[in-house]
mmCIF file of C-alpha atoms and ligand atoms in Angstrom:
data_model
loop_
_atom_site.group_PDB
_atom_site.id
_atom_site.type_symbol
_atom_site.label_atom_id
_atom_site.label_comp_id
_atom_site.label_asym_id
_atom_site.label_seq_id
_atom_site.Cartn_x
_atom_site.Cartn_y
_atom_site.Cartn_z
ATOM 1 C CA MET A 1 75.181 99.296 152.945
ATOM 2 C CA THR A 2 77.471 100.169 155.707
ATOM 3 C CA GLN A 3 80.945 101.515 155.774
ATOM 4 C CA ALA A 4 82.651 98.478 155.941
ATOM 5 C CA THR A 5 80.666 96.780 153.272
ATOM 6 C CA ALA A 6 80.626 100.086 151.000
ATOM 7 C CA ILE A 7 83.502 98.857 149.040
ATOM 8 C CA TYR A 8 82.259 95.693 147.763
ATOM 9 C CA GLY A 9 79.292 97.698 145.797
ATOM 10 C CA GLU A 10 81.902 100.545 144.502
ATOM 11 C CA LEU A 11 83.799 97.169 143.612
ATOM 12 C CA LEU A 12 80.717 95.496 141.466
ATOM 13 C CA ARG A 13 79.816 99.162 140.135
ATOM 14 C CA ARG A 14 83.397 99.223 138.589
ATOM 15 C CA LEU A 15 83.241 95.686 137.025
ATOM 16 C CA ASP A 16 80.002 96.873 135.611
ATOM 17 C CA SER A 17 81.559 99.760 134.308
ATOM 18 C CA GLU A 18 84.281 97.642 132.724
ATOM 19 C CA GLY A 19 81.924 95.280 130.917
ATOM 20 C CA ARG A 20 83.310 92.659 133.563
ATOM 21 C CA LEU A 21 79.891 92.085 135.572
ATOM 22 C CA ARG A 22 79.004 88.321 135.554
ATOM 23 C CA ARG A 23 75.097 87.726 135.933
ATOM 24 C CA ILE A 24 73.121 84.294 136.063
ATOM 25 C CA PRO A 25 71.824 83.760 132.663
ATOM 26 C CA ALA A 26 67.939 83.108 132.135
ATOM 27 C CA GLU A 27 66.777 79.496 131.883
ATOM 28 C CA TYR A 28 66.614 78.359 128.307
ATOM 29 C CA ARG A 29 63.835 79.586 125.748
ATOM 30 C CA PRO A 30 61.606 76.739 124.478
ATOM 31 C CA GLY A 31 63.695 75.881 121.225
ATOM 32 C CA MET A 32 66.915 78.030 122.067
ATOM 33 C CA VAL A 33 69.931 76.245 120.486
ATOM 34 C CA ASP A 34 72.168 75.412 123.209
ATOM 35 C CA LEU A 35 75.844 76.596 122.502
ATOM 36 C CA CYS A 36 77.285 77.017 125.670
ATOM 37 C CA SER A 37 76.615 74.312 127.764
ATOM 38 C CA ASN A 38 79.221 71.248 127.944
ATOM 39 C CA ASP A 39 77.174 68.404 127.238
ATOM 40 C CA TYR A 40 79.637 67.912 124.284
ATOM 41 C CA LEU A 41 77.830 64.000 123.630
ATOM 42 C CA GLY A 42 74.379 65.399 123.805
ATOM 43 C CA LEU A 43 73.811 63.048 126.538
ATOM 44 C CA ALA A 44 71.779 66.012 128.546
ATOM 45 C CA THR A 45 69.434 65.880 125.939
ATOM 46 C CA ARG A 46 68.597 62.508 126.274
ATOM 47 C CA MET A 47 67.654 63.126 129.865
ATOM 48 C CA GLN A 48 63.938 61.883 130.321
ATOM 49 C CA GLU A 49 65.302 58.164 128.712
ATOM 50 C CA LEU A 50 68.090 57.985 130.684
ATOM 51 C CA GLN A 51 66.355 59.083 133.954
ATOM 52 C CA ALA A 52 64.017 56.713 133.063
ATOM 53 C CA GLU A 53 66.707 53.632 133.049
ATOM 54 C CA PHE A 54 68.599 54.941 136.105
ATOM 55 C CA GLY A 55 65.231 54.696 137.831
ATOM 56 C CA ARG A 56 64.801 50.838 137.080
ATOM 57 C CA ARG A 57 68.539 49.949 137.512
ATOM 58 C CA PHE A 58 69.994 52.240 140.384
ATOM 59 C CA GLY A 59 66.634 53.613 141.818
ATOM 60 C CA ASP A 60 67.867 52.541 145.376
ATOM 61 C CA ALA A 61 71.110 54.578 145.275
ATOM 62 C CA PRO A 62 70.841 56.722 148.163
ATOM 63 C CA MET A 63 70.541 60.770 147.549
ATOM 64 C CA SER A 64 73.232 61.559 150.541
ATOM 65 C CA SER A 65 76.191 60.279 151.572
ATOM 66 C CA SER A 66 75.893 62.077 154.505
ATOM 67 C CA ALA A 67 79.658 62.119 155.536
ATOM 68 C CA SER A 68 82.850 62.574 153.591
ATOM 69 C CA ARG A 69 84.239 59.451 151.740
ATOM 70 C CA LEU A 70 86.558 58.643 154.719
ATOM 71 C CA LEU A 71 83.492 58.495 157.435
ATOM 72 C CA SER A 72 81.040 57.333 155.375
ATOM 73 C CA GLY A 73 79.441 53.593 155.413
ATOM 74 C CA ARG A 74 77.718 53.793 151.879
ATOM 75 C CA GLN A 75 80.908 52.648 149.556
ATOM 76 C CA ARG A 76 79.032 50.712 147.301
ATOM 77 C CA HIS A 77 78.262 52.905 144.010
ATOM 78 C CA TYR A 78 81.813 54.674 144.811
ATOM 79 C CA ALA A 79 83.627 51.692 144.714
ATOM 80 C CA MET A 80 81.590 50.214 141.382
ATOM 81 C CA LEU A 81 82.393 53.356 139.766
ATOM 82 C CA GLU A 82 86.379 53.380 140.643
ATOM 83 C CA GLU A 83 86.609 49.587 139.902
ATOM 84 C CA ARG A 84 85.168 50.636 136.219
ATOM 85 C CA LEU A 85 87.439 53.430 135.883
ATOM 86 C CA GLY A 86 90.185 51.323 136.929
ATOM 87 C CA ASP A 87 89.477 48.557 134.424
ATOM 88 C CA LEU A 88 89.071 51.299 131.401
ATOM 89 C CA TYR A 89 92.385 52.909 132.348
ATOM 90 C CA ARG A 90 93.887 49.712 133.744
ATOM 91 C CA ARG A 91 95.252 51.949 136.781
ATOM 92 C CA SER A 92 93.456 53.059 140.056
ATOM 93 C CA ALA A 93 90.861 56.061 140.642
ATOM 94 C CA LEU A 94 89.638 58.100 143.074
ATOM 95 C CA LEU A 95 86.577 59.850 143.096
ATOM 96 C CA PHE A 96 86.534 63.840 144.177
ATOM 97 C CA ASN A 97 83.407 66.109 144.209
ATOM 98 C CA SER A 98 84.226 67.887 140.961
ATOM 99 C CA GLY A 99 87.309 68.872 138.873
ATOM 100 C CA TYR A 100 87.488 72.057 140.953
ATOM 101 C CA HIS A 101 88.077 69.661 144.168
ATOM 102 C CA ALA A 102 90.559 66.998 142.247
ATOM 103 C CA ASN A 103 92.508 70.250 141.090
ATOM 104 C CA THR A 104 92.776 72.100 144.172
ATOM 105 C CA GLY A 105 93.067 68.825 146.040
ATOM 106 C CA CYS A 106 95.652 66.579 143.920
ATOM 107 C CA ILE A 107 97.768 69.783 142.722
ATOM 108 C CA SER A 108 98.237 70.806 146.615
ATOM 109 C CA ALA A 109 98.638 67.278 147.981
ATOM 110 C CA LEU A 110 101.518 66.979 145.391
ATOM 111 C CA ASN A 111 103.527 69.874 147.021
ATOM 112 C CA HIS A 112 106.396 68.879 149.002
ATOM 113 C CA PRO A 113 109.977 70.293 149.820
ATOM 114 C CA GLY A 114 111.714 69.876 146.596
ATOM 115 C CA THR A 115 108.836 70.132 144.086
ATOM 116 C CA LEU A 116 108.653 72.577 141.240
ATOM 117 C CA PHE A 117 105.660 73.082 139.116
ATOM 118 C CA VAL A 118 105.983 73.868 135.498
ATOM 119 C CA CYS A 119 102.453 74.687 134.125
ATOM 120 C CA ASP A 120 101.262 75.999 130.962
ATOM 121 C CA LYS A 121 100.368 79.753 130.837
ATOM 122 C CA LEU A 122 96.673 78.951 130.092
ATOM 123 C CA ILE A 123 95.814 75.990 132.644
ATOM 124 C CA HIS A 124 92.512 76.434 134.420
ATOM 125 C CA ALA A 125 91.637 78.407 137.656
ATOM 126 C CA SER A 126 91.316 75.475 139.897
ATOM 127 C CA ILE A 127 94.935 73.954 139.078
ATOM 128 C CA VAL A 128 96.022 77.874 139.726
ATOM 129 C CA ASP A 129 94.409 77.805 143.194
ATOM 130 C CA GLY A 130 95.601 74.044 143.687
ATOM 131 C CA LEU A 131 98.911 75.990 143.644
ATOM 132 C CA ARG A 132 97.819 78.707 145.815
ATOM 133 C CA CYS A 133 96.215 76.464 148.333
ATOM 134 C CA GLY A 134 98.874 74.406 148.279
ATOM 135 C CA GLY A 135 101.742 77.219 148.888
ATOM 136 C CA CYS A 136 103.287 75.373 145.654
ATOM 137 C CA GLU A 137 106.645 77.037 144.054
ATOM 138 C CA PHE A 138 105.444 77.085 140.265
ATOM 139 C CA THR A 139 106.585 78.809 137.138
ATOM 140 C CA ARG A 140 105.122 78.734 133.600
ATOM 141 C CA PHE A 141 105.606 78.430 130.184
ATOM 142 C CA ARG A 142 104.190 79.737 126.923
ATOM 143 C CA HIS A 143 101.161 78.476 125.892
ATOM 144 C CA ASN A 144 101.786 74.892 124.569
ATOM 145 C CA ASP A 145 105.557 75.836 123.845
ATOM 146 C CA MET A 146 107.501 72.634 124.233
ATOM 147 C CA GLU A 147 110.533 74.568 123.469
ATOM 148 C CA ALA A 148 110.353 76.938 126.315
ATOM 149 C CA LEU A 149 109.434 73.950 129.086
ATOM 150 C CA ARG A 150 112.199 72.023 127.924
ATOM 151 C CA LYS A 151 114.566 74.769 128.521
ATOM 152 C CA ILE A 152 113.056 75.280 132.208
ATOM 153 C CA VAL A 153 113.234 71.557 132.791
ATOM 154 C CA ALA A 154 116.904 72.193 132.022
ATOM 155 C CA LYS A 155 117.311 74.672 133.978
ATOM 156 C CA LYS A 156 115.887 73.793 136.811
ATOM 157 C CA SER A 157 116.164 70.025 137.049
ATOM 158 C CA SER A 158 119.245 70.147 139.081
ATOM 159 C CA ASP A 159 117.439 72.518 141.845
ATOM 160 C CA TYR A 160 114.722 70.379 142.592
ATOM 161 C CA ASP A 161 113.875 66.589 143.023
ATOM 162 C CA ARG A 162 110.674 66.459 140.865
ATOM 163 C CA LEU A 163 109.298 68.969 138.351
ATOM 164 C CA VAL A 164 105.630 68.256 137.476
ATOM 165 C CA VAL A 165 104.756 69.422 134.789
ATOM 166 C CA VAL A 166 100.939 70.373 134.572
ATOM 167 C CA THR A 167 98.506 70.839 131.258
ATOM 168 C CA GLU A 168 95.305 70.174 129.691
ATOM 169 C CA SER A 169 94.542 68.044 127.273
ATOM 170 C CA ILE A 170 92.052 69.897 125.498
ATOM 171 C CA PHE A 171 91.869 73.978 126.606
ATOM 172 C CA SER A 172 89.044 75.007 127.787
ATOM 173 C CA MET A 173 88.654 78.461 126.294
ATOM 174 C CA ASP A 174 90.693 77.994 123.252
ATOM 175 C CA GLY A 175 89.554 74.366 121.827
ATOM 176 C CA ASP A 176 93.224 73.678 121.180
ATOM 177 C CA GLU A 177 95.626 70.556 122.404
ATOM 178 C CA ALA A 178 98.510 69.930 124.288
ATOM 179 C CA PRO A 179 101.300 68.298 122.296
ATOM 180 C CA LEU A 180 101.056 65.127 124.454
ATOM 181 C CA ARG A 181 103.768 63.346 122.633
ATOM 182 C CA GLU A 182 106.033 65.823 123.097
ATOM 183 C CA LEU A 183 105.280 65.843 126.630
ATOM 184 C CA ALA A 184 106.129 62.483 127.331
ATOM 185 C CA GLU A 185 109.074 62.374 125.502
ATOM 186 C CA ILE A 186 110.018 64.999 127.856
ATOM 187 C CA LYS A 187 109.164 63.316 130.824
ATOM 188 C CA ARG A 188 111.257 60.148 129.248
ATOM 189 C CA SER A 189 114.126 62.271 128.793
ATOM 190 C CA ASN A 190 114.122 63.145 132.433
ATOM 191 C CA PRO A 191 113.454 60.801 135.466
ATOM 192 C CA LYS A 192 112.745 64.293 137.604
ATOM 193 C CA VAL A 193 109.578 64.922 135.305
ATOM 194 C CA MET A 194 106.350 63.720 136.426
ATOM 195 C CA LEU A 195 102.979 64.621 134.203
ATOM 196 C CA TYR A 196 99.829 65.724 135.596
ATOM 197 C CA LEU A 197 97.033 66.271 132.781
ATOM 198 C CA ASP A 198 93.459 67.748 133.091
ATOM 199 C CA GLU A 199 91.247 66.020 130.761
ATOM 200 C CA ALA A 200 88.114 68.032 131.630
ATOM 201 C CA HIS A 201 87.439 68.694 128.114
ATOM 202 C CA GLY A 202 88.875 65.197 126.632
ATOM 203 C CA PHE A 203 87.324 62.898 128.510
ATOM 204 C CA GLY A 204 84.206 61.318 126.401
ATOM 205 C CA VAL A 205 85.126 63.223 123.476
ATOM 206 C CA ARG A 206 88.647 61.477 122.195
ATOM 207 C CA GLY A 207 89.878 58.078 122.051
ATOM 208 C CA ASP A 208 88.024 54.871 120.998
ATOM 209 C CA ARG A 209 86.430 54.634 124.219
ATOM 210 C CA GLY A 210 86.126 58.080 124.851
ATOM 211 C CA LEU A 211 88.956 58.116 127.880
ATOM 212 C CA GLY A 212 90.254 61.433 126.527
ATOM 213 C CA LEU A 213 92.998 62.786 124.340
ATOM 214 C CA ALA A 214 95.835 60.452 125.781
ATOM 215 C CA GLU A 215 93.755 57.445 124.591
ATOM 216 C CA GLU A 216 93.529 58.538 121.638
ATOM 217 C CA GLN A 217 97.520 59.418 121.219
ATOM 218 C CA GLY A 218 98.073 55.798 122.647
ATOM 219 C CA LEU A 219 99.929 57.697 125.976
ATOM 220 C CA MET A 220 97.556 56.785 128.664
ATOM 221 C CA GLY A 221 100.425 55.307 130.393
ATOM 222 C CA GLU A 222 102.556 58.196 130.308
ATOM 223 C CA PHE A 223 100.734 60.449 132.397
ATOM 224 C CA ASP A 224 101.126 59.959 136.411
ATOM 225 C CA ILE A 225 98.125 61.497 136.978
ATOM 226 C CA LEU A 226 95.110 61.948 134.421
ATOM 227 C CA ILE A 227 92.054 64.148 135.452
ATOM 228 C CA LEU A 228 88.643 63.242 134.442
ATOM 229 C CA THR A 229 85.556 65.697 134.745
ATOM 230 C CA PHE A 230 81.996 64.349 134.707
ATOM 231 C CA GLY A 231 80.075 67.516 134.480
ATOM 232 C CA LYS A 232 80.894 67.549 130.763
ATOM 233 C CA ALA A 233 80.617 65.119 128.526
ATOM 234 C CA ALA A 234 79.467 62.364 131.008
ATOM 235 C CA ALA A 235 76.247 64.514 131.718
ATOM 236 C CA SER A 236 76.681 64.047 134.944
ATOM 237 C CA SER A 237 79.116 65.691 138.479
ATOM 238 C CA GLY A 238 82.244 64.731 140.157
ATOM 239 C CA ALA A 239 85.702 63.997 139.097
ATOM 240 C CA ALA A 240 88.319 61.384 138.934
ATOM 241 C CA ALA A 241 92.145 61.218 139.739
ATOM 242 C CA VAL A 242 93.627 58.416 137.732
ATOM 243 C CA CYS A 243 96.542 57.194 138.831
ATOM 244 C CA ASP A 244 98.622 54.369 140.162
ATOM 245 C CA ALA A 245 97.661 52.450 143.194
ATOM 246 C CA GLU A 246 100.118 54.078 145.547
ATOM 247 C CA MET A 247 99.440 57.497 144.224
ATOM 248 C CA ARG A 248 96.225 56.732 144.670
ATOM 249 C CA ASP A 249 96.741 55.896 148.371
ATOM 250 C CA TYR A 250 98.551 58.809 148.799
ATOM 251 C CA LEU A 251 95.819 61.243 147.780
ATOM 252 C CA LEU A 252 93.289 60.058 149.946
ATOM 253 C CA ASN A 253 95.321 60.312 152.941
ATOM 254 C CA THR A 254 96.304 63.829 151.698
ATOM 255 C CA ALA A 255 93.835 65.698 149.368
ATOM 256 C CA ARG A 256 91.997 68.099 151.670
ATOM 257 C CA SER A 257 89.059 68.660 149.216
ATOM 258 C CA PHE A 258 88.646 64.727 149.431
ATOM 259 C CA ILE A 259 88.842 64.469 153.474
ATOM 260 C CA PHE A 260 87.177 67.466 154.317
ATOM 261 C CA SER A 261 84.125 67.644 152.159
ATOM 262 C CA THR A 262 80.960 65.315 152.368
ATOM 263 C CA ALA A 263 80.861 62.722 149.454
ATOM 264 C CA LEU A 264 78.784 63.714 146.459
ATOM 265 C CA PRO A 265 75.268 61.291 146.663
ATOM 266 C CA PRO A 266 75.957 57.307 145.893
ATOM 267 C CA ALA A 267 73.310 58.380 143.316
ATOM 268 C CA CYS A 268 75.635 60.956 141.437
ATOM 269 C CA ALA A 269 77.960 57.939 141.260
ATOM 270 C CA ALA A 270 75.726 55.676 140.410
ATOM 271 C CA TRP A 271 74.759 57.920 137.041
ATOM 272 C CA THR A 272 78.237 58.329 135.898
ATOM 273 C CA TYR A 273 78.748 55.093 136.091
ATOM 274 C CA MET A 274 75.466 54.744 133.832
ATOM 275 C CA MET A 275 76.568 57.573 131.726
ATOM 276 C CA ILE A 276 80.628 55.752 130.986
ATOM 277 C CA GLU A 277 78.159 52.685 130.029
ATOM 278 C CA LYS A 278 77.111 54.547 127.354
ATOM 279 C CA ILE A 279 80.066 56.969 126.592
ATOM 280 C CA GLU A 280 82.213 53.512 125.662
ATOM 281 C CA GLY A 281 80.327 53.088 122.871
ATOM 282 C CA MET A 282 79.493 56.959 121.512
ATOM 283 C CA THR A 283 82.141 56.492 118.443
ATOM 284 C CA GLU A 284 79.436 58.107 115.853
ATOM 285 C CA GLU A 285 79.087 61.036 118.375
ATOM 286 C CA ARG A 286 82.392 61.213 118.925
ATOM 287 C CA ASP A 287 82.772 61.223 114.932
ATOM 288 C CA ARG A 288 80.252 63.542 114.597
ATOM 289 C CA LEU A 289 81.316 66.166 117.045
ATOM 290 C CA LYS A 290 84.504 66.249 115.462
ATOM 291 C CA SER A 291 83.030 66.880 111.759
ATOM 292 C CA LEU A 292 81.245 69.523 113.466
ATOM 293 C CA GLY A 293 83.987 71.240 114.381
ATOM 294 C CA GLU A 294 85.496 71.031 111.016
ATOM 295 C CA GLU A 295 82.581 72.590 109.710
ATOM 296 C CA PHE A 296 81.872 75.054 111.958
ATOM 297 C CA ARG A 297 85.573 76.412 111.634
ATOM 298 C CA CYS A 298 85.295 76.393 108.029
ATOM 299 C CA GLN A 299 82.056 78.777 108.285
ATOM 300 C CA MET A 300 83.329 81.326 110.077
ATOM 301 C CA PRO A 301 84.063 84.609 109.101
ATOM 302 C CA PRO A 302 87.949 85.017 108.015
ATOM 303 C CA HIS A 303 89.459 86.947 110.832
ATOM 304 C CA ALA A 304 87.536 85.131 112.885
ATOM 305 C CA LYS A 305 88.959 81.798 111.896
ATOM 306 C CA GLU A 306 92.168 83.299 111.798
ATOM 307 C CA LEU A 307 92.671 84.170 115.798
ATOM 308 C CA CYS A 308 90.609 80.583 116.299
ATOM 309 C CA PRO A 309 93.093 78.044 117.268
ATOM 310 C CA SER A 310 90.741 75.385 118.078
ATOM 311 C CA THR A 311 91.139 71.666 116.807
ATOM 312 C CA SER A 312 87.838 70.421 119.021
ATOM 313 C CA GLN A 313 84.779 71.412 119.991
ATOM 314 C CA ILE A 314 85.109 74.546 121.620
ATOM 315 C CA ILE A 315 85.448 77.188 119.389
ATOM 316 C CA PRO A 316 86.309 80.861 120.352
ATOM 317 C CA PHE A 317 85.234 83.891 118.504
ATOM 318 C CA ILE A 318 87.171 86.263 119.915
ATOM 319 C CA THR A 319 85.906 90.218 119.971
ATOM 320 C CA GLY A 320 89.208 91.196 122.208
ATOM 321 C CA ASP A 321 86.819 93.287 124.352
ATOM 322 C CA PRO A 322 84.615 92.638 127.225
ATOM 323 C CA VAL A 323 81.564 95.196 126.554
ATOM 324 C CA LYS A 324 81.698 93.817 122.664
ATOM 325 C CA ALA A 325 81.441 90.064 124.051
ATOM 326 C CA VAL A 326 78.502 91.274 125.991
ATOM 327 C CA GLU A 327 76.862 92.608 123.251
ATOM 328 C CA LEU A 328 77.488 90.186 120.649
ATOM 329 C CA ALA A 329 76.219 87.796 123.225
ATOM 330 C CA ARG A 330 73.126 89.528 123.486
ATOM 331 C CA ARG A 331 72.615 89.976 119.683
ATOM 332 C CA ILE A 332 73.386 86.057 119.320
ATOM 333 C CA GLY A 333 70.729 85.649 122.395
ATOM 334 C CA ASP A 334 67.707 87.342 120.792
ATOM 335 C CA ALA A 335 68.575 85.199 117.696
ATOM 336 C CA GLY A 336 67.680 81.998 119.650
ATOM 337 C CA TYR A 337 71.265 80.952 120.496
ATOM 338 C CA LEU A 338 72.714 80.160 123.589
ATOM 339 C CA ALA A 339 76.199 81.348 123.728
ATOM 340 C CA LEU A 340 78.179 83.515 126.628
ATOM 341 C CA PRO A 341 80.388 86.260 126.747
ATOM 342 C CA ILE A 342 83.874 85.204 128.575
ATOM 343 C CA ARG A 343 85.909 87.817 129.943
ATOM 344 C CA ARG A 344 88.989 88.932 132.169
ATOM 345 C CA PRO A 345 89.830 86.685 134.569
ATOM 346 C CA THR A 346 88.337 83.519 132.786
ATOM 347 C CA VAL A 347 90.846 84.804 129.594
ATOM 348 C CA PRO A 348 93.705 87.066 129.695
ATOM 349 C CA PRO A 349 93.161 90.785 128.958
ATOM 350 C CA GLY A 350 92.252 91.571 125.257
ATOM 351 C CA GLY A 351 91.101 87.541 124.916
ATOM 352 C CA ASP A 352 87.368 88.314 125.552
ATOM 353 C CA ARG A 353 85.452 86.062 123.747
ATOM 354 C CA ILE A 354 82.170 84.491 123.165
ATOM 355 C CA ARG A 355 82.552 80.516 123.784
ATOM 356 C CA LEU A 356 80.710 78.408 121.087
ATOM 357 C CA SER A 357 80.745 74.877 122.596
ATOM 358 C CA LEU A 358 79.517 72.457 119.957
ATOM 359 C CA ASN A 359 77.756 68.973 121.216
ATOM 360 C CA ALA A 360 76.745 65.808 118.828
ATOM 361 C CA ALA A 361 73.050 66.619 119.085
ATOM 362 C CA LEU A 362 73.373 69.800 117.270
ATOM 363 C CA ASP A 363 72.034 70.056 113.824
ATOM 364 C CA ILE A 364 74.281 72.534 111.909
ATOM 365 C CA GLY A 365 71.774 73.909 109.708
ATOM 366 C CA ARG A 366 70.346 75.748 112.245
ATOM 367 C CA LEU A 367 73.499 78.182 112.692
ATOM 368 C CA SER A 368 72.901 79.986 109.561
ATOM 369 C CA THR A 369 71.646 82.814 111.273
ATOM 370 C CA LEU A 370 74.604 82.448 113.739
ATOM 371 C CA PHE A 371 77.058 83.076 111.004
ATOM 372 C CA ASP A 372 75.183 86.017 109.515
ATOM 373 C CA ILE A 373 75.421 87.538 112.685
ATOM 374 C CA LEU A 374 79.172 86.479 113.062
ATOM 375 C CA GLU A 375 79.865 87.861 109.601
ATOM 376 C CA SER A 376 78.155 91.273 109.958
ATOM 377 C CA TYR A 377 80.370 91.912 113.652
ATOM 378 C CA GLU A 378 83.387 91.223 111.846
ATOM 379 C CA THR A 379 82.491 93.422 108.545
ATOM 380 C CA GLY A 380 80.476 95.882 110.786
ATOM 381 C CA ILE A 381 77.258 95.646 108.186
ATOM 382 C CA SER A 382 74.239 94.297 109.807
HETATM 383 C C1 PLP B 401 90.081 72.327 132.411
HETATM 384 C C2 PLP B 401 89.204 71.981 133.492
HETATM 385 N N1 PLP B 401 89.505 71.478 134.820
HETATM 386 C C3 PLP B 401 88.575 71.664 135.740
HETATM 387 C C4 PLP B 401 87.163 72.536 135.620
HETATM 388 C C5 PLP B 401 86.490 71.979 136.738
HETATM 389 O O1 PLP B 401 85.627 71.156 136.827
HETATM 390 P P1 PLP B 401 84.248 70.518 137.458
HETATM 391 O O2 PLP B 401 83.208 72.052 136.964
HETATM 392 O O3 PLP B 401 84.069 69.811 137.467
HETATM 393 O O4 PLP B 401 84.531 71.550 138.948
HETATM 394 C C6 PLP B 401 86.787 72.735 134.857
HETATM 395 C C7 PLP B 401 85.217 73.303 134.577
HETATM 396 O O5 PLP B 401 85.375 74.349 133.933
HETATM 397 C C8 PLP B 401 88.006 72.770 133.317
HETATM 398 O O6 PLP B 401 87.272 73.449 132.497
#
């Protein structure tokens, strides 16, 4: 440690003393119940069978693109996936290397003089980073508060050429849903409003064909840009922006995370293509996930239920304190469940929690010890 680097050690020790030190978790122990991954449809639990099928059908897909998309001669598998997404959404699609790349790239690319970004208070860090990277002017409205949003739109629309309203369909930490119908009404009532919806946690999980919450509500066409991510329900990696053809051309000319980064391996695009084929027909898994969520919330202790805004597969158990969240995660882990603590800055101060993430392959019968632990945490009797 030199004088120049000593400060980083000090900062680390401060994080530790506040219960906010992050550590990479251990590998699953055999038999552990997964309550932390975003494998909502349980596709990742079928890897052996799916990888065998992939080998037969796409075994020749390259493991490296060897260049950014705009400089690569290997396009076939990306084009196949983008065309499939285009058919499903009846729009155009542009692939990104991850949801993080998609949000940072698209949000900063949309910045142009005369643009105000109007964002839900709880938007994902990748969107916040996009606002920062792009030097965007932005304001925030209280989480899911459409009255507050309407007021901002009314007040600001004469000062700007466009107001880009940014939100998530299913919120990554609270598991609640954005009021899409009201957002669409706000857009219809003001031609300066443009809608940007991150479907990271809705894609695969909601809608008849798993296209997301906007599909479920018959509102896909209302959103100027939909962001899909493939590292969650699709058991893959990467992301896509779904938009009209002109916007796609604009993004591929301006989104820096698209232009200046080596494209994901073509094999990954082929894998996502195959996963999307499966996802379309996984209605039973979607129904099961929905009822698992309902059943889980029913069995939560009363106070935790009161604090839980979730209407989806993502269920927060709020401790309100980082040290308590870490300690509870440890107890849960010792009992054979992998569920991890989420602390500031991922959630606002006082919102420390265990994020419980359900998947369609989960046997709720295996959760009785978990419910006992949560109950005893709440009552203080263990
Ligand atoms: C709402 C939301 N958007 C974007 C991302 C980033 O996606 P990726 O993991 O593909 O980078 C996440 C990831 O957690 C997310 O929750």
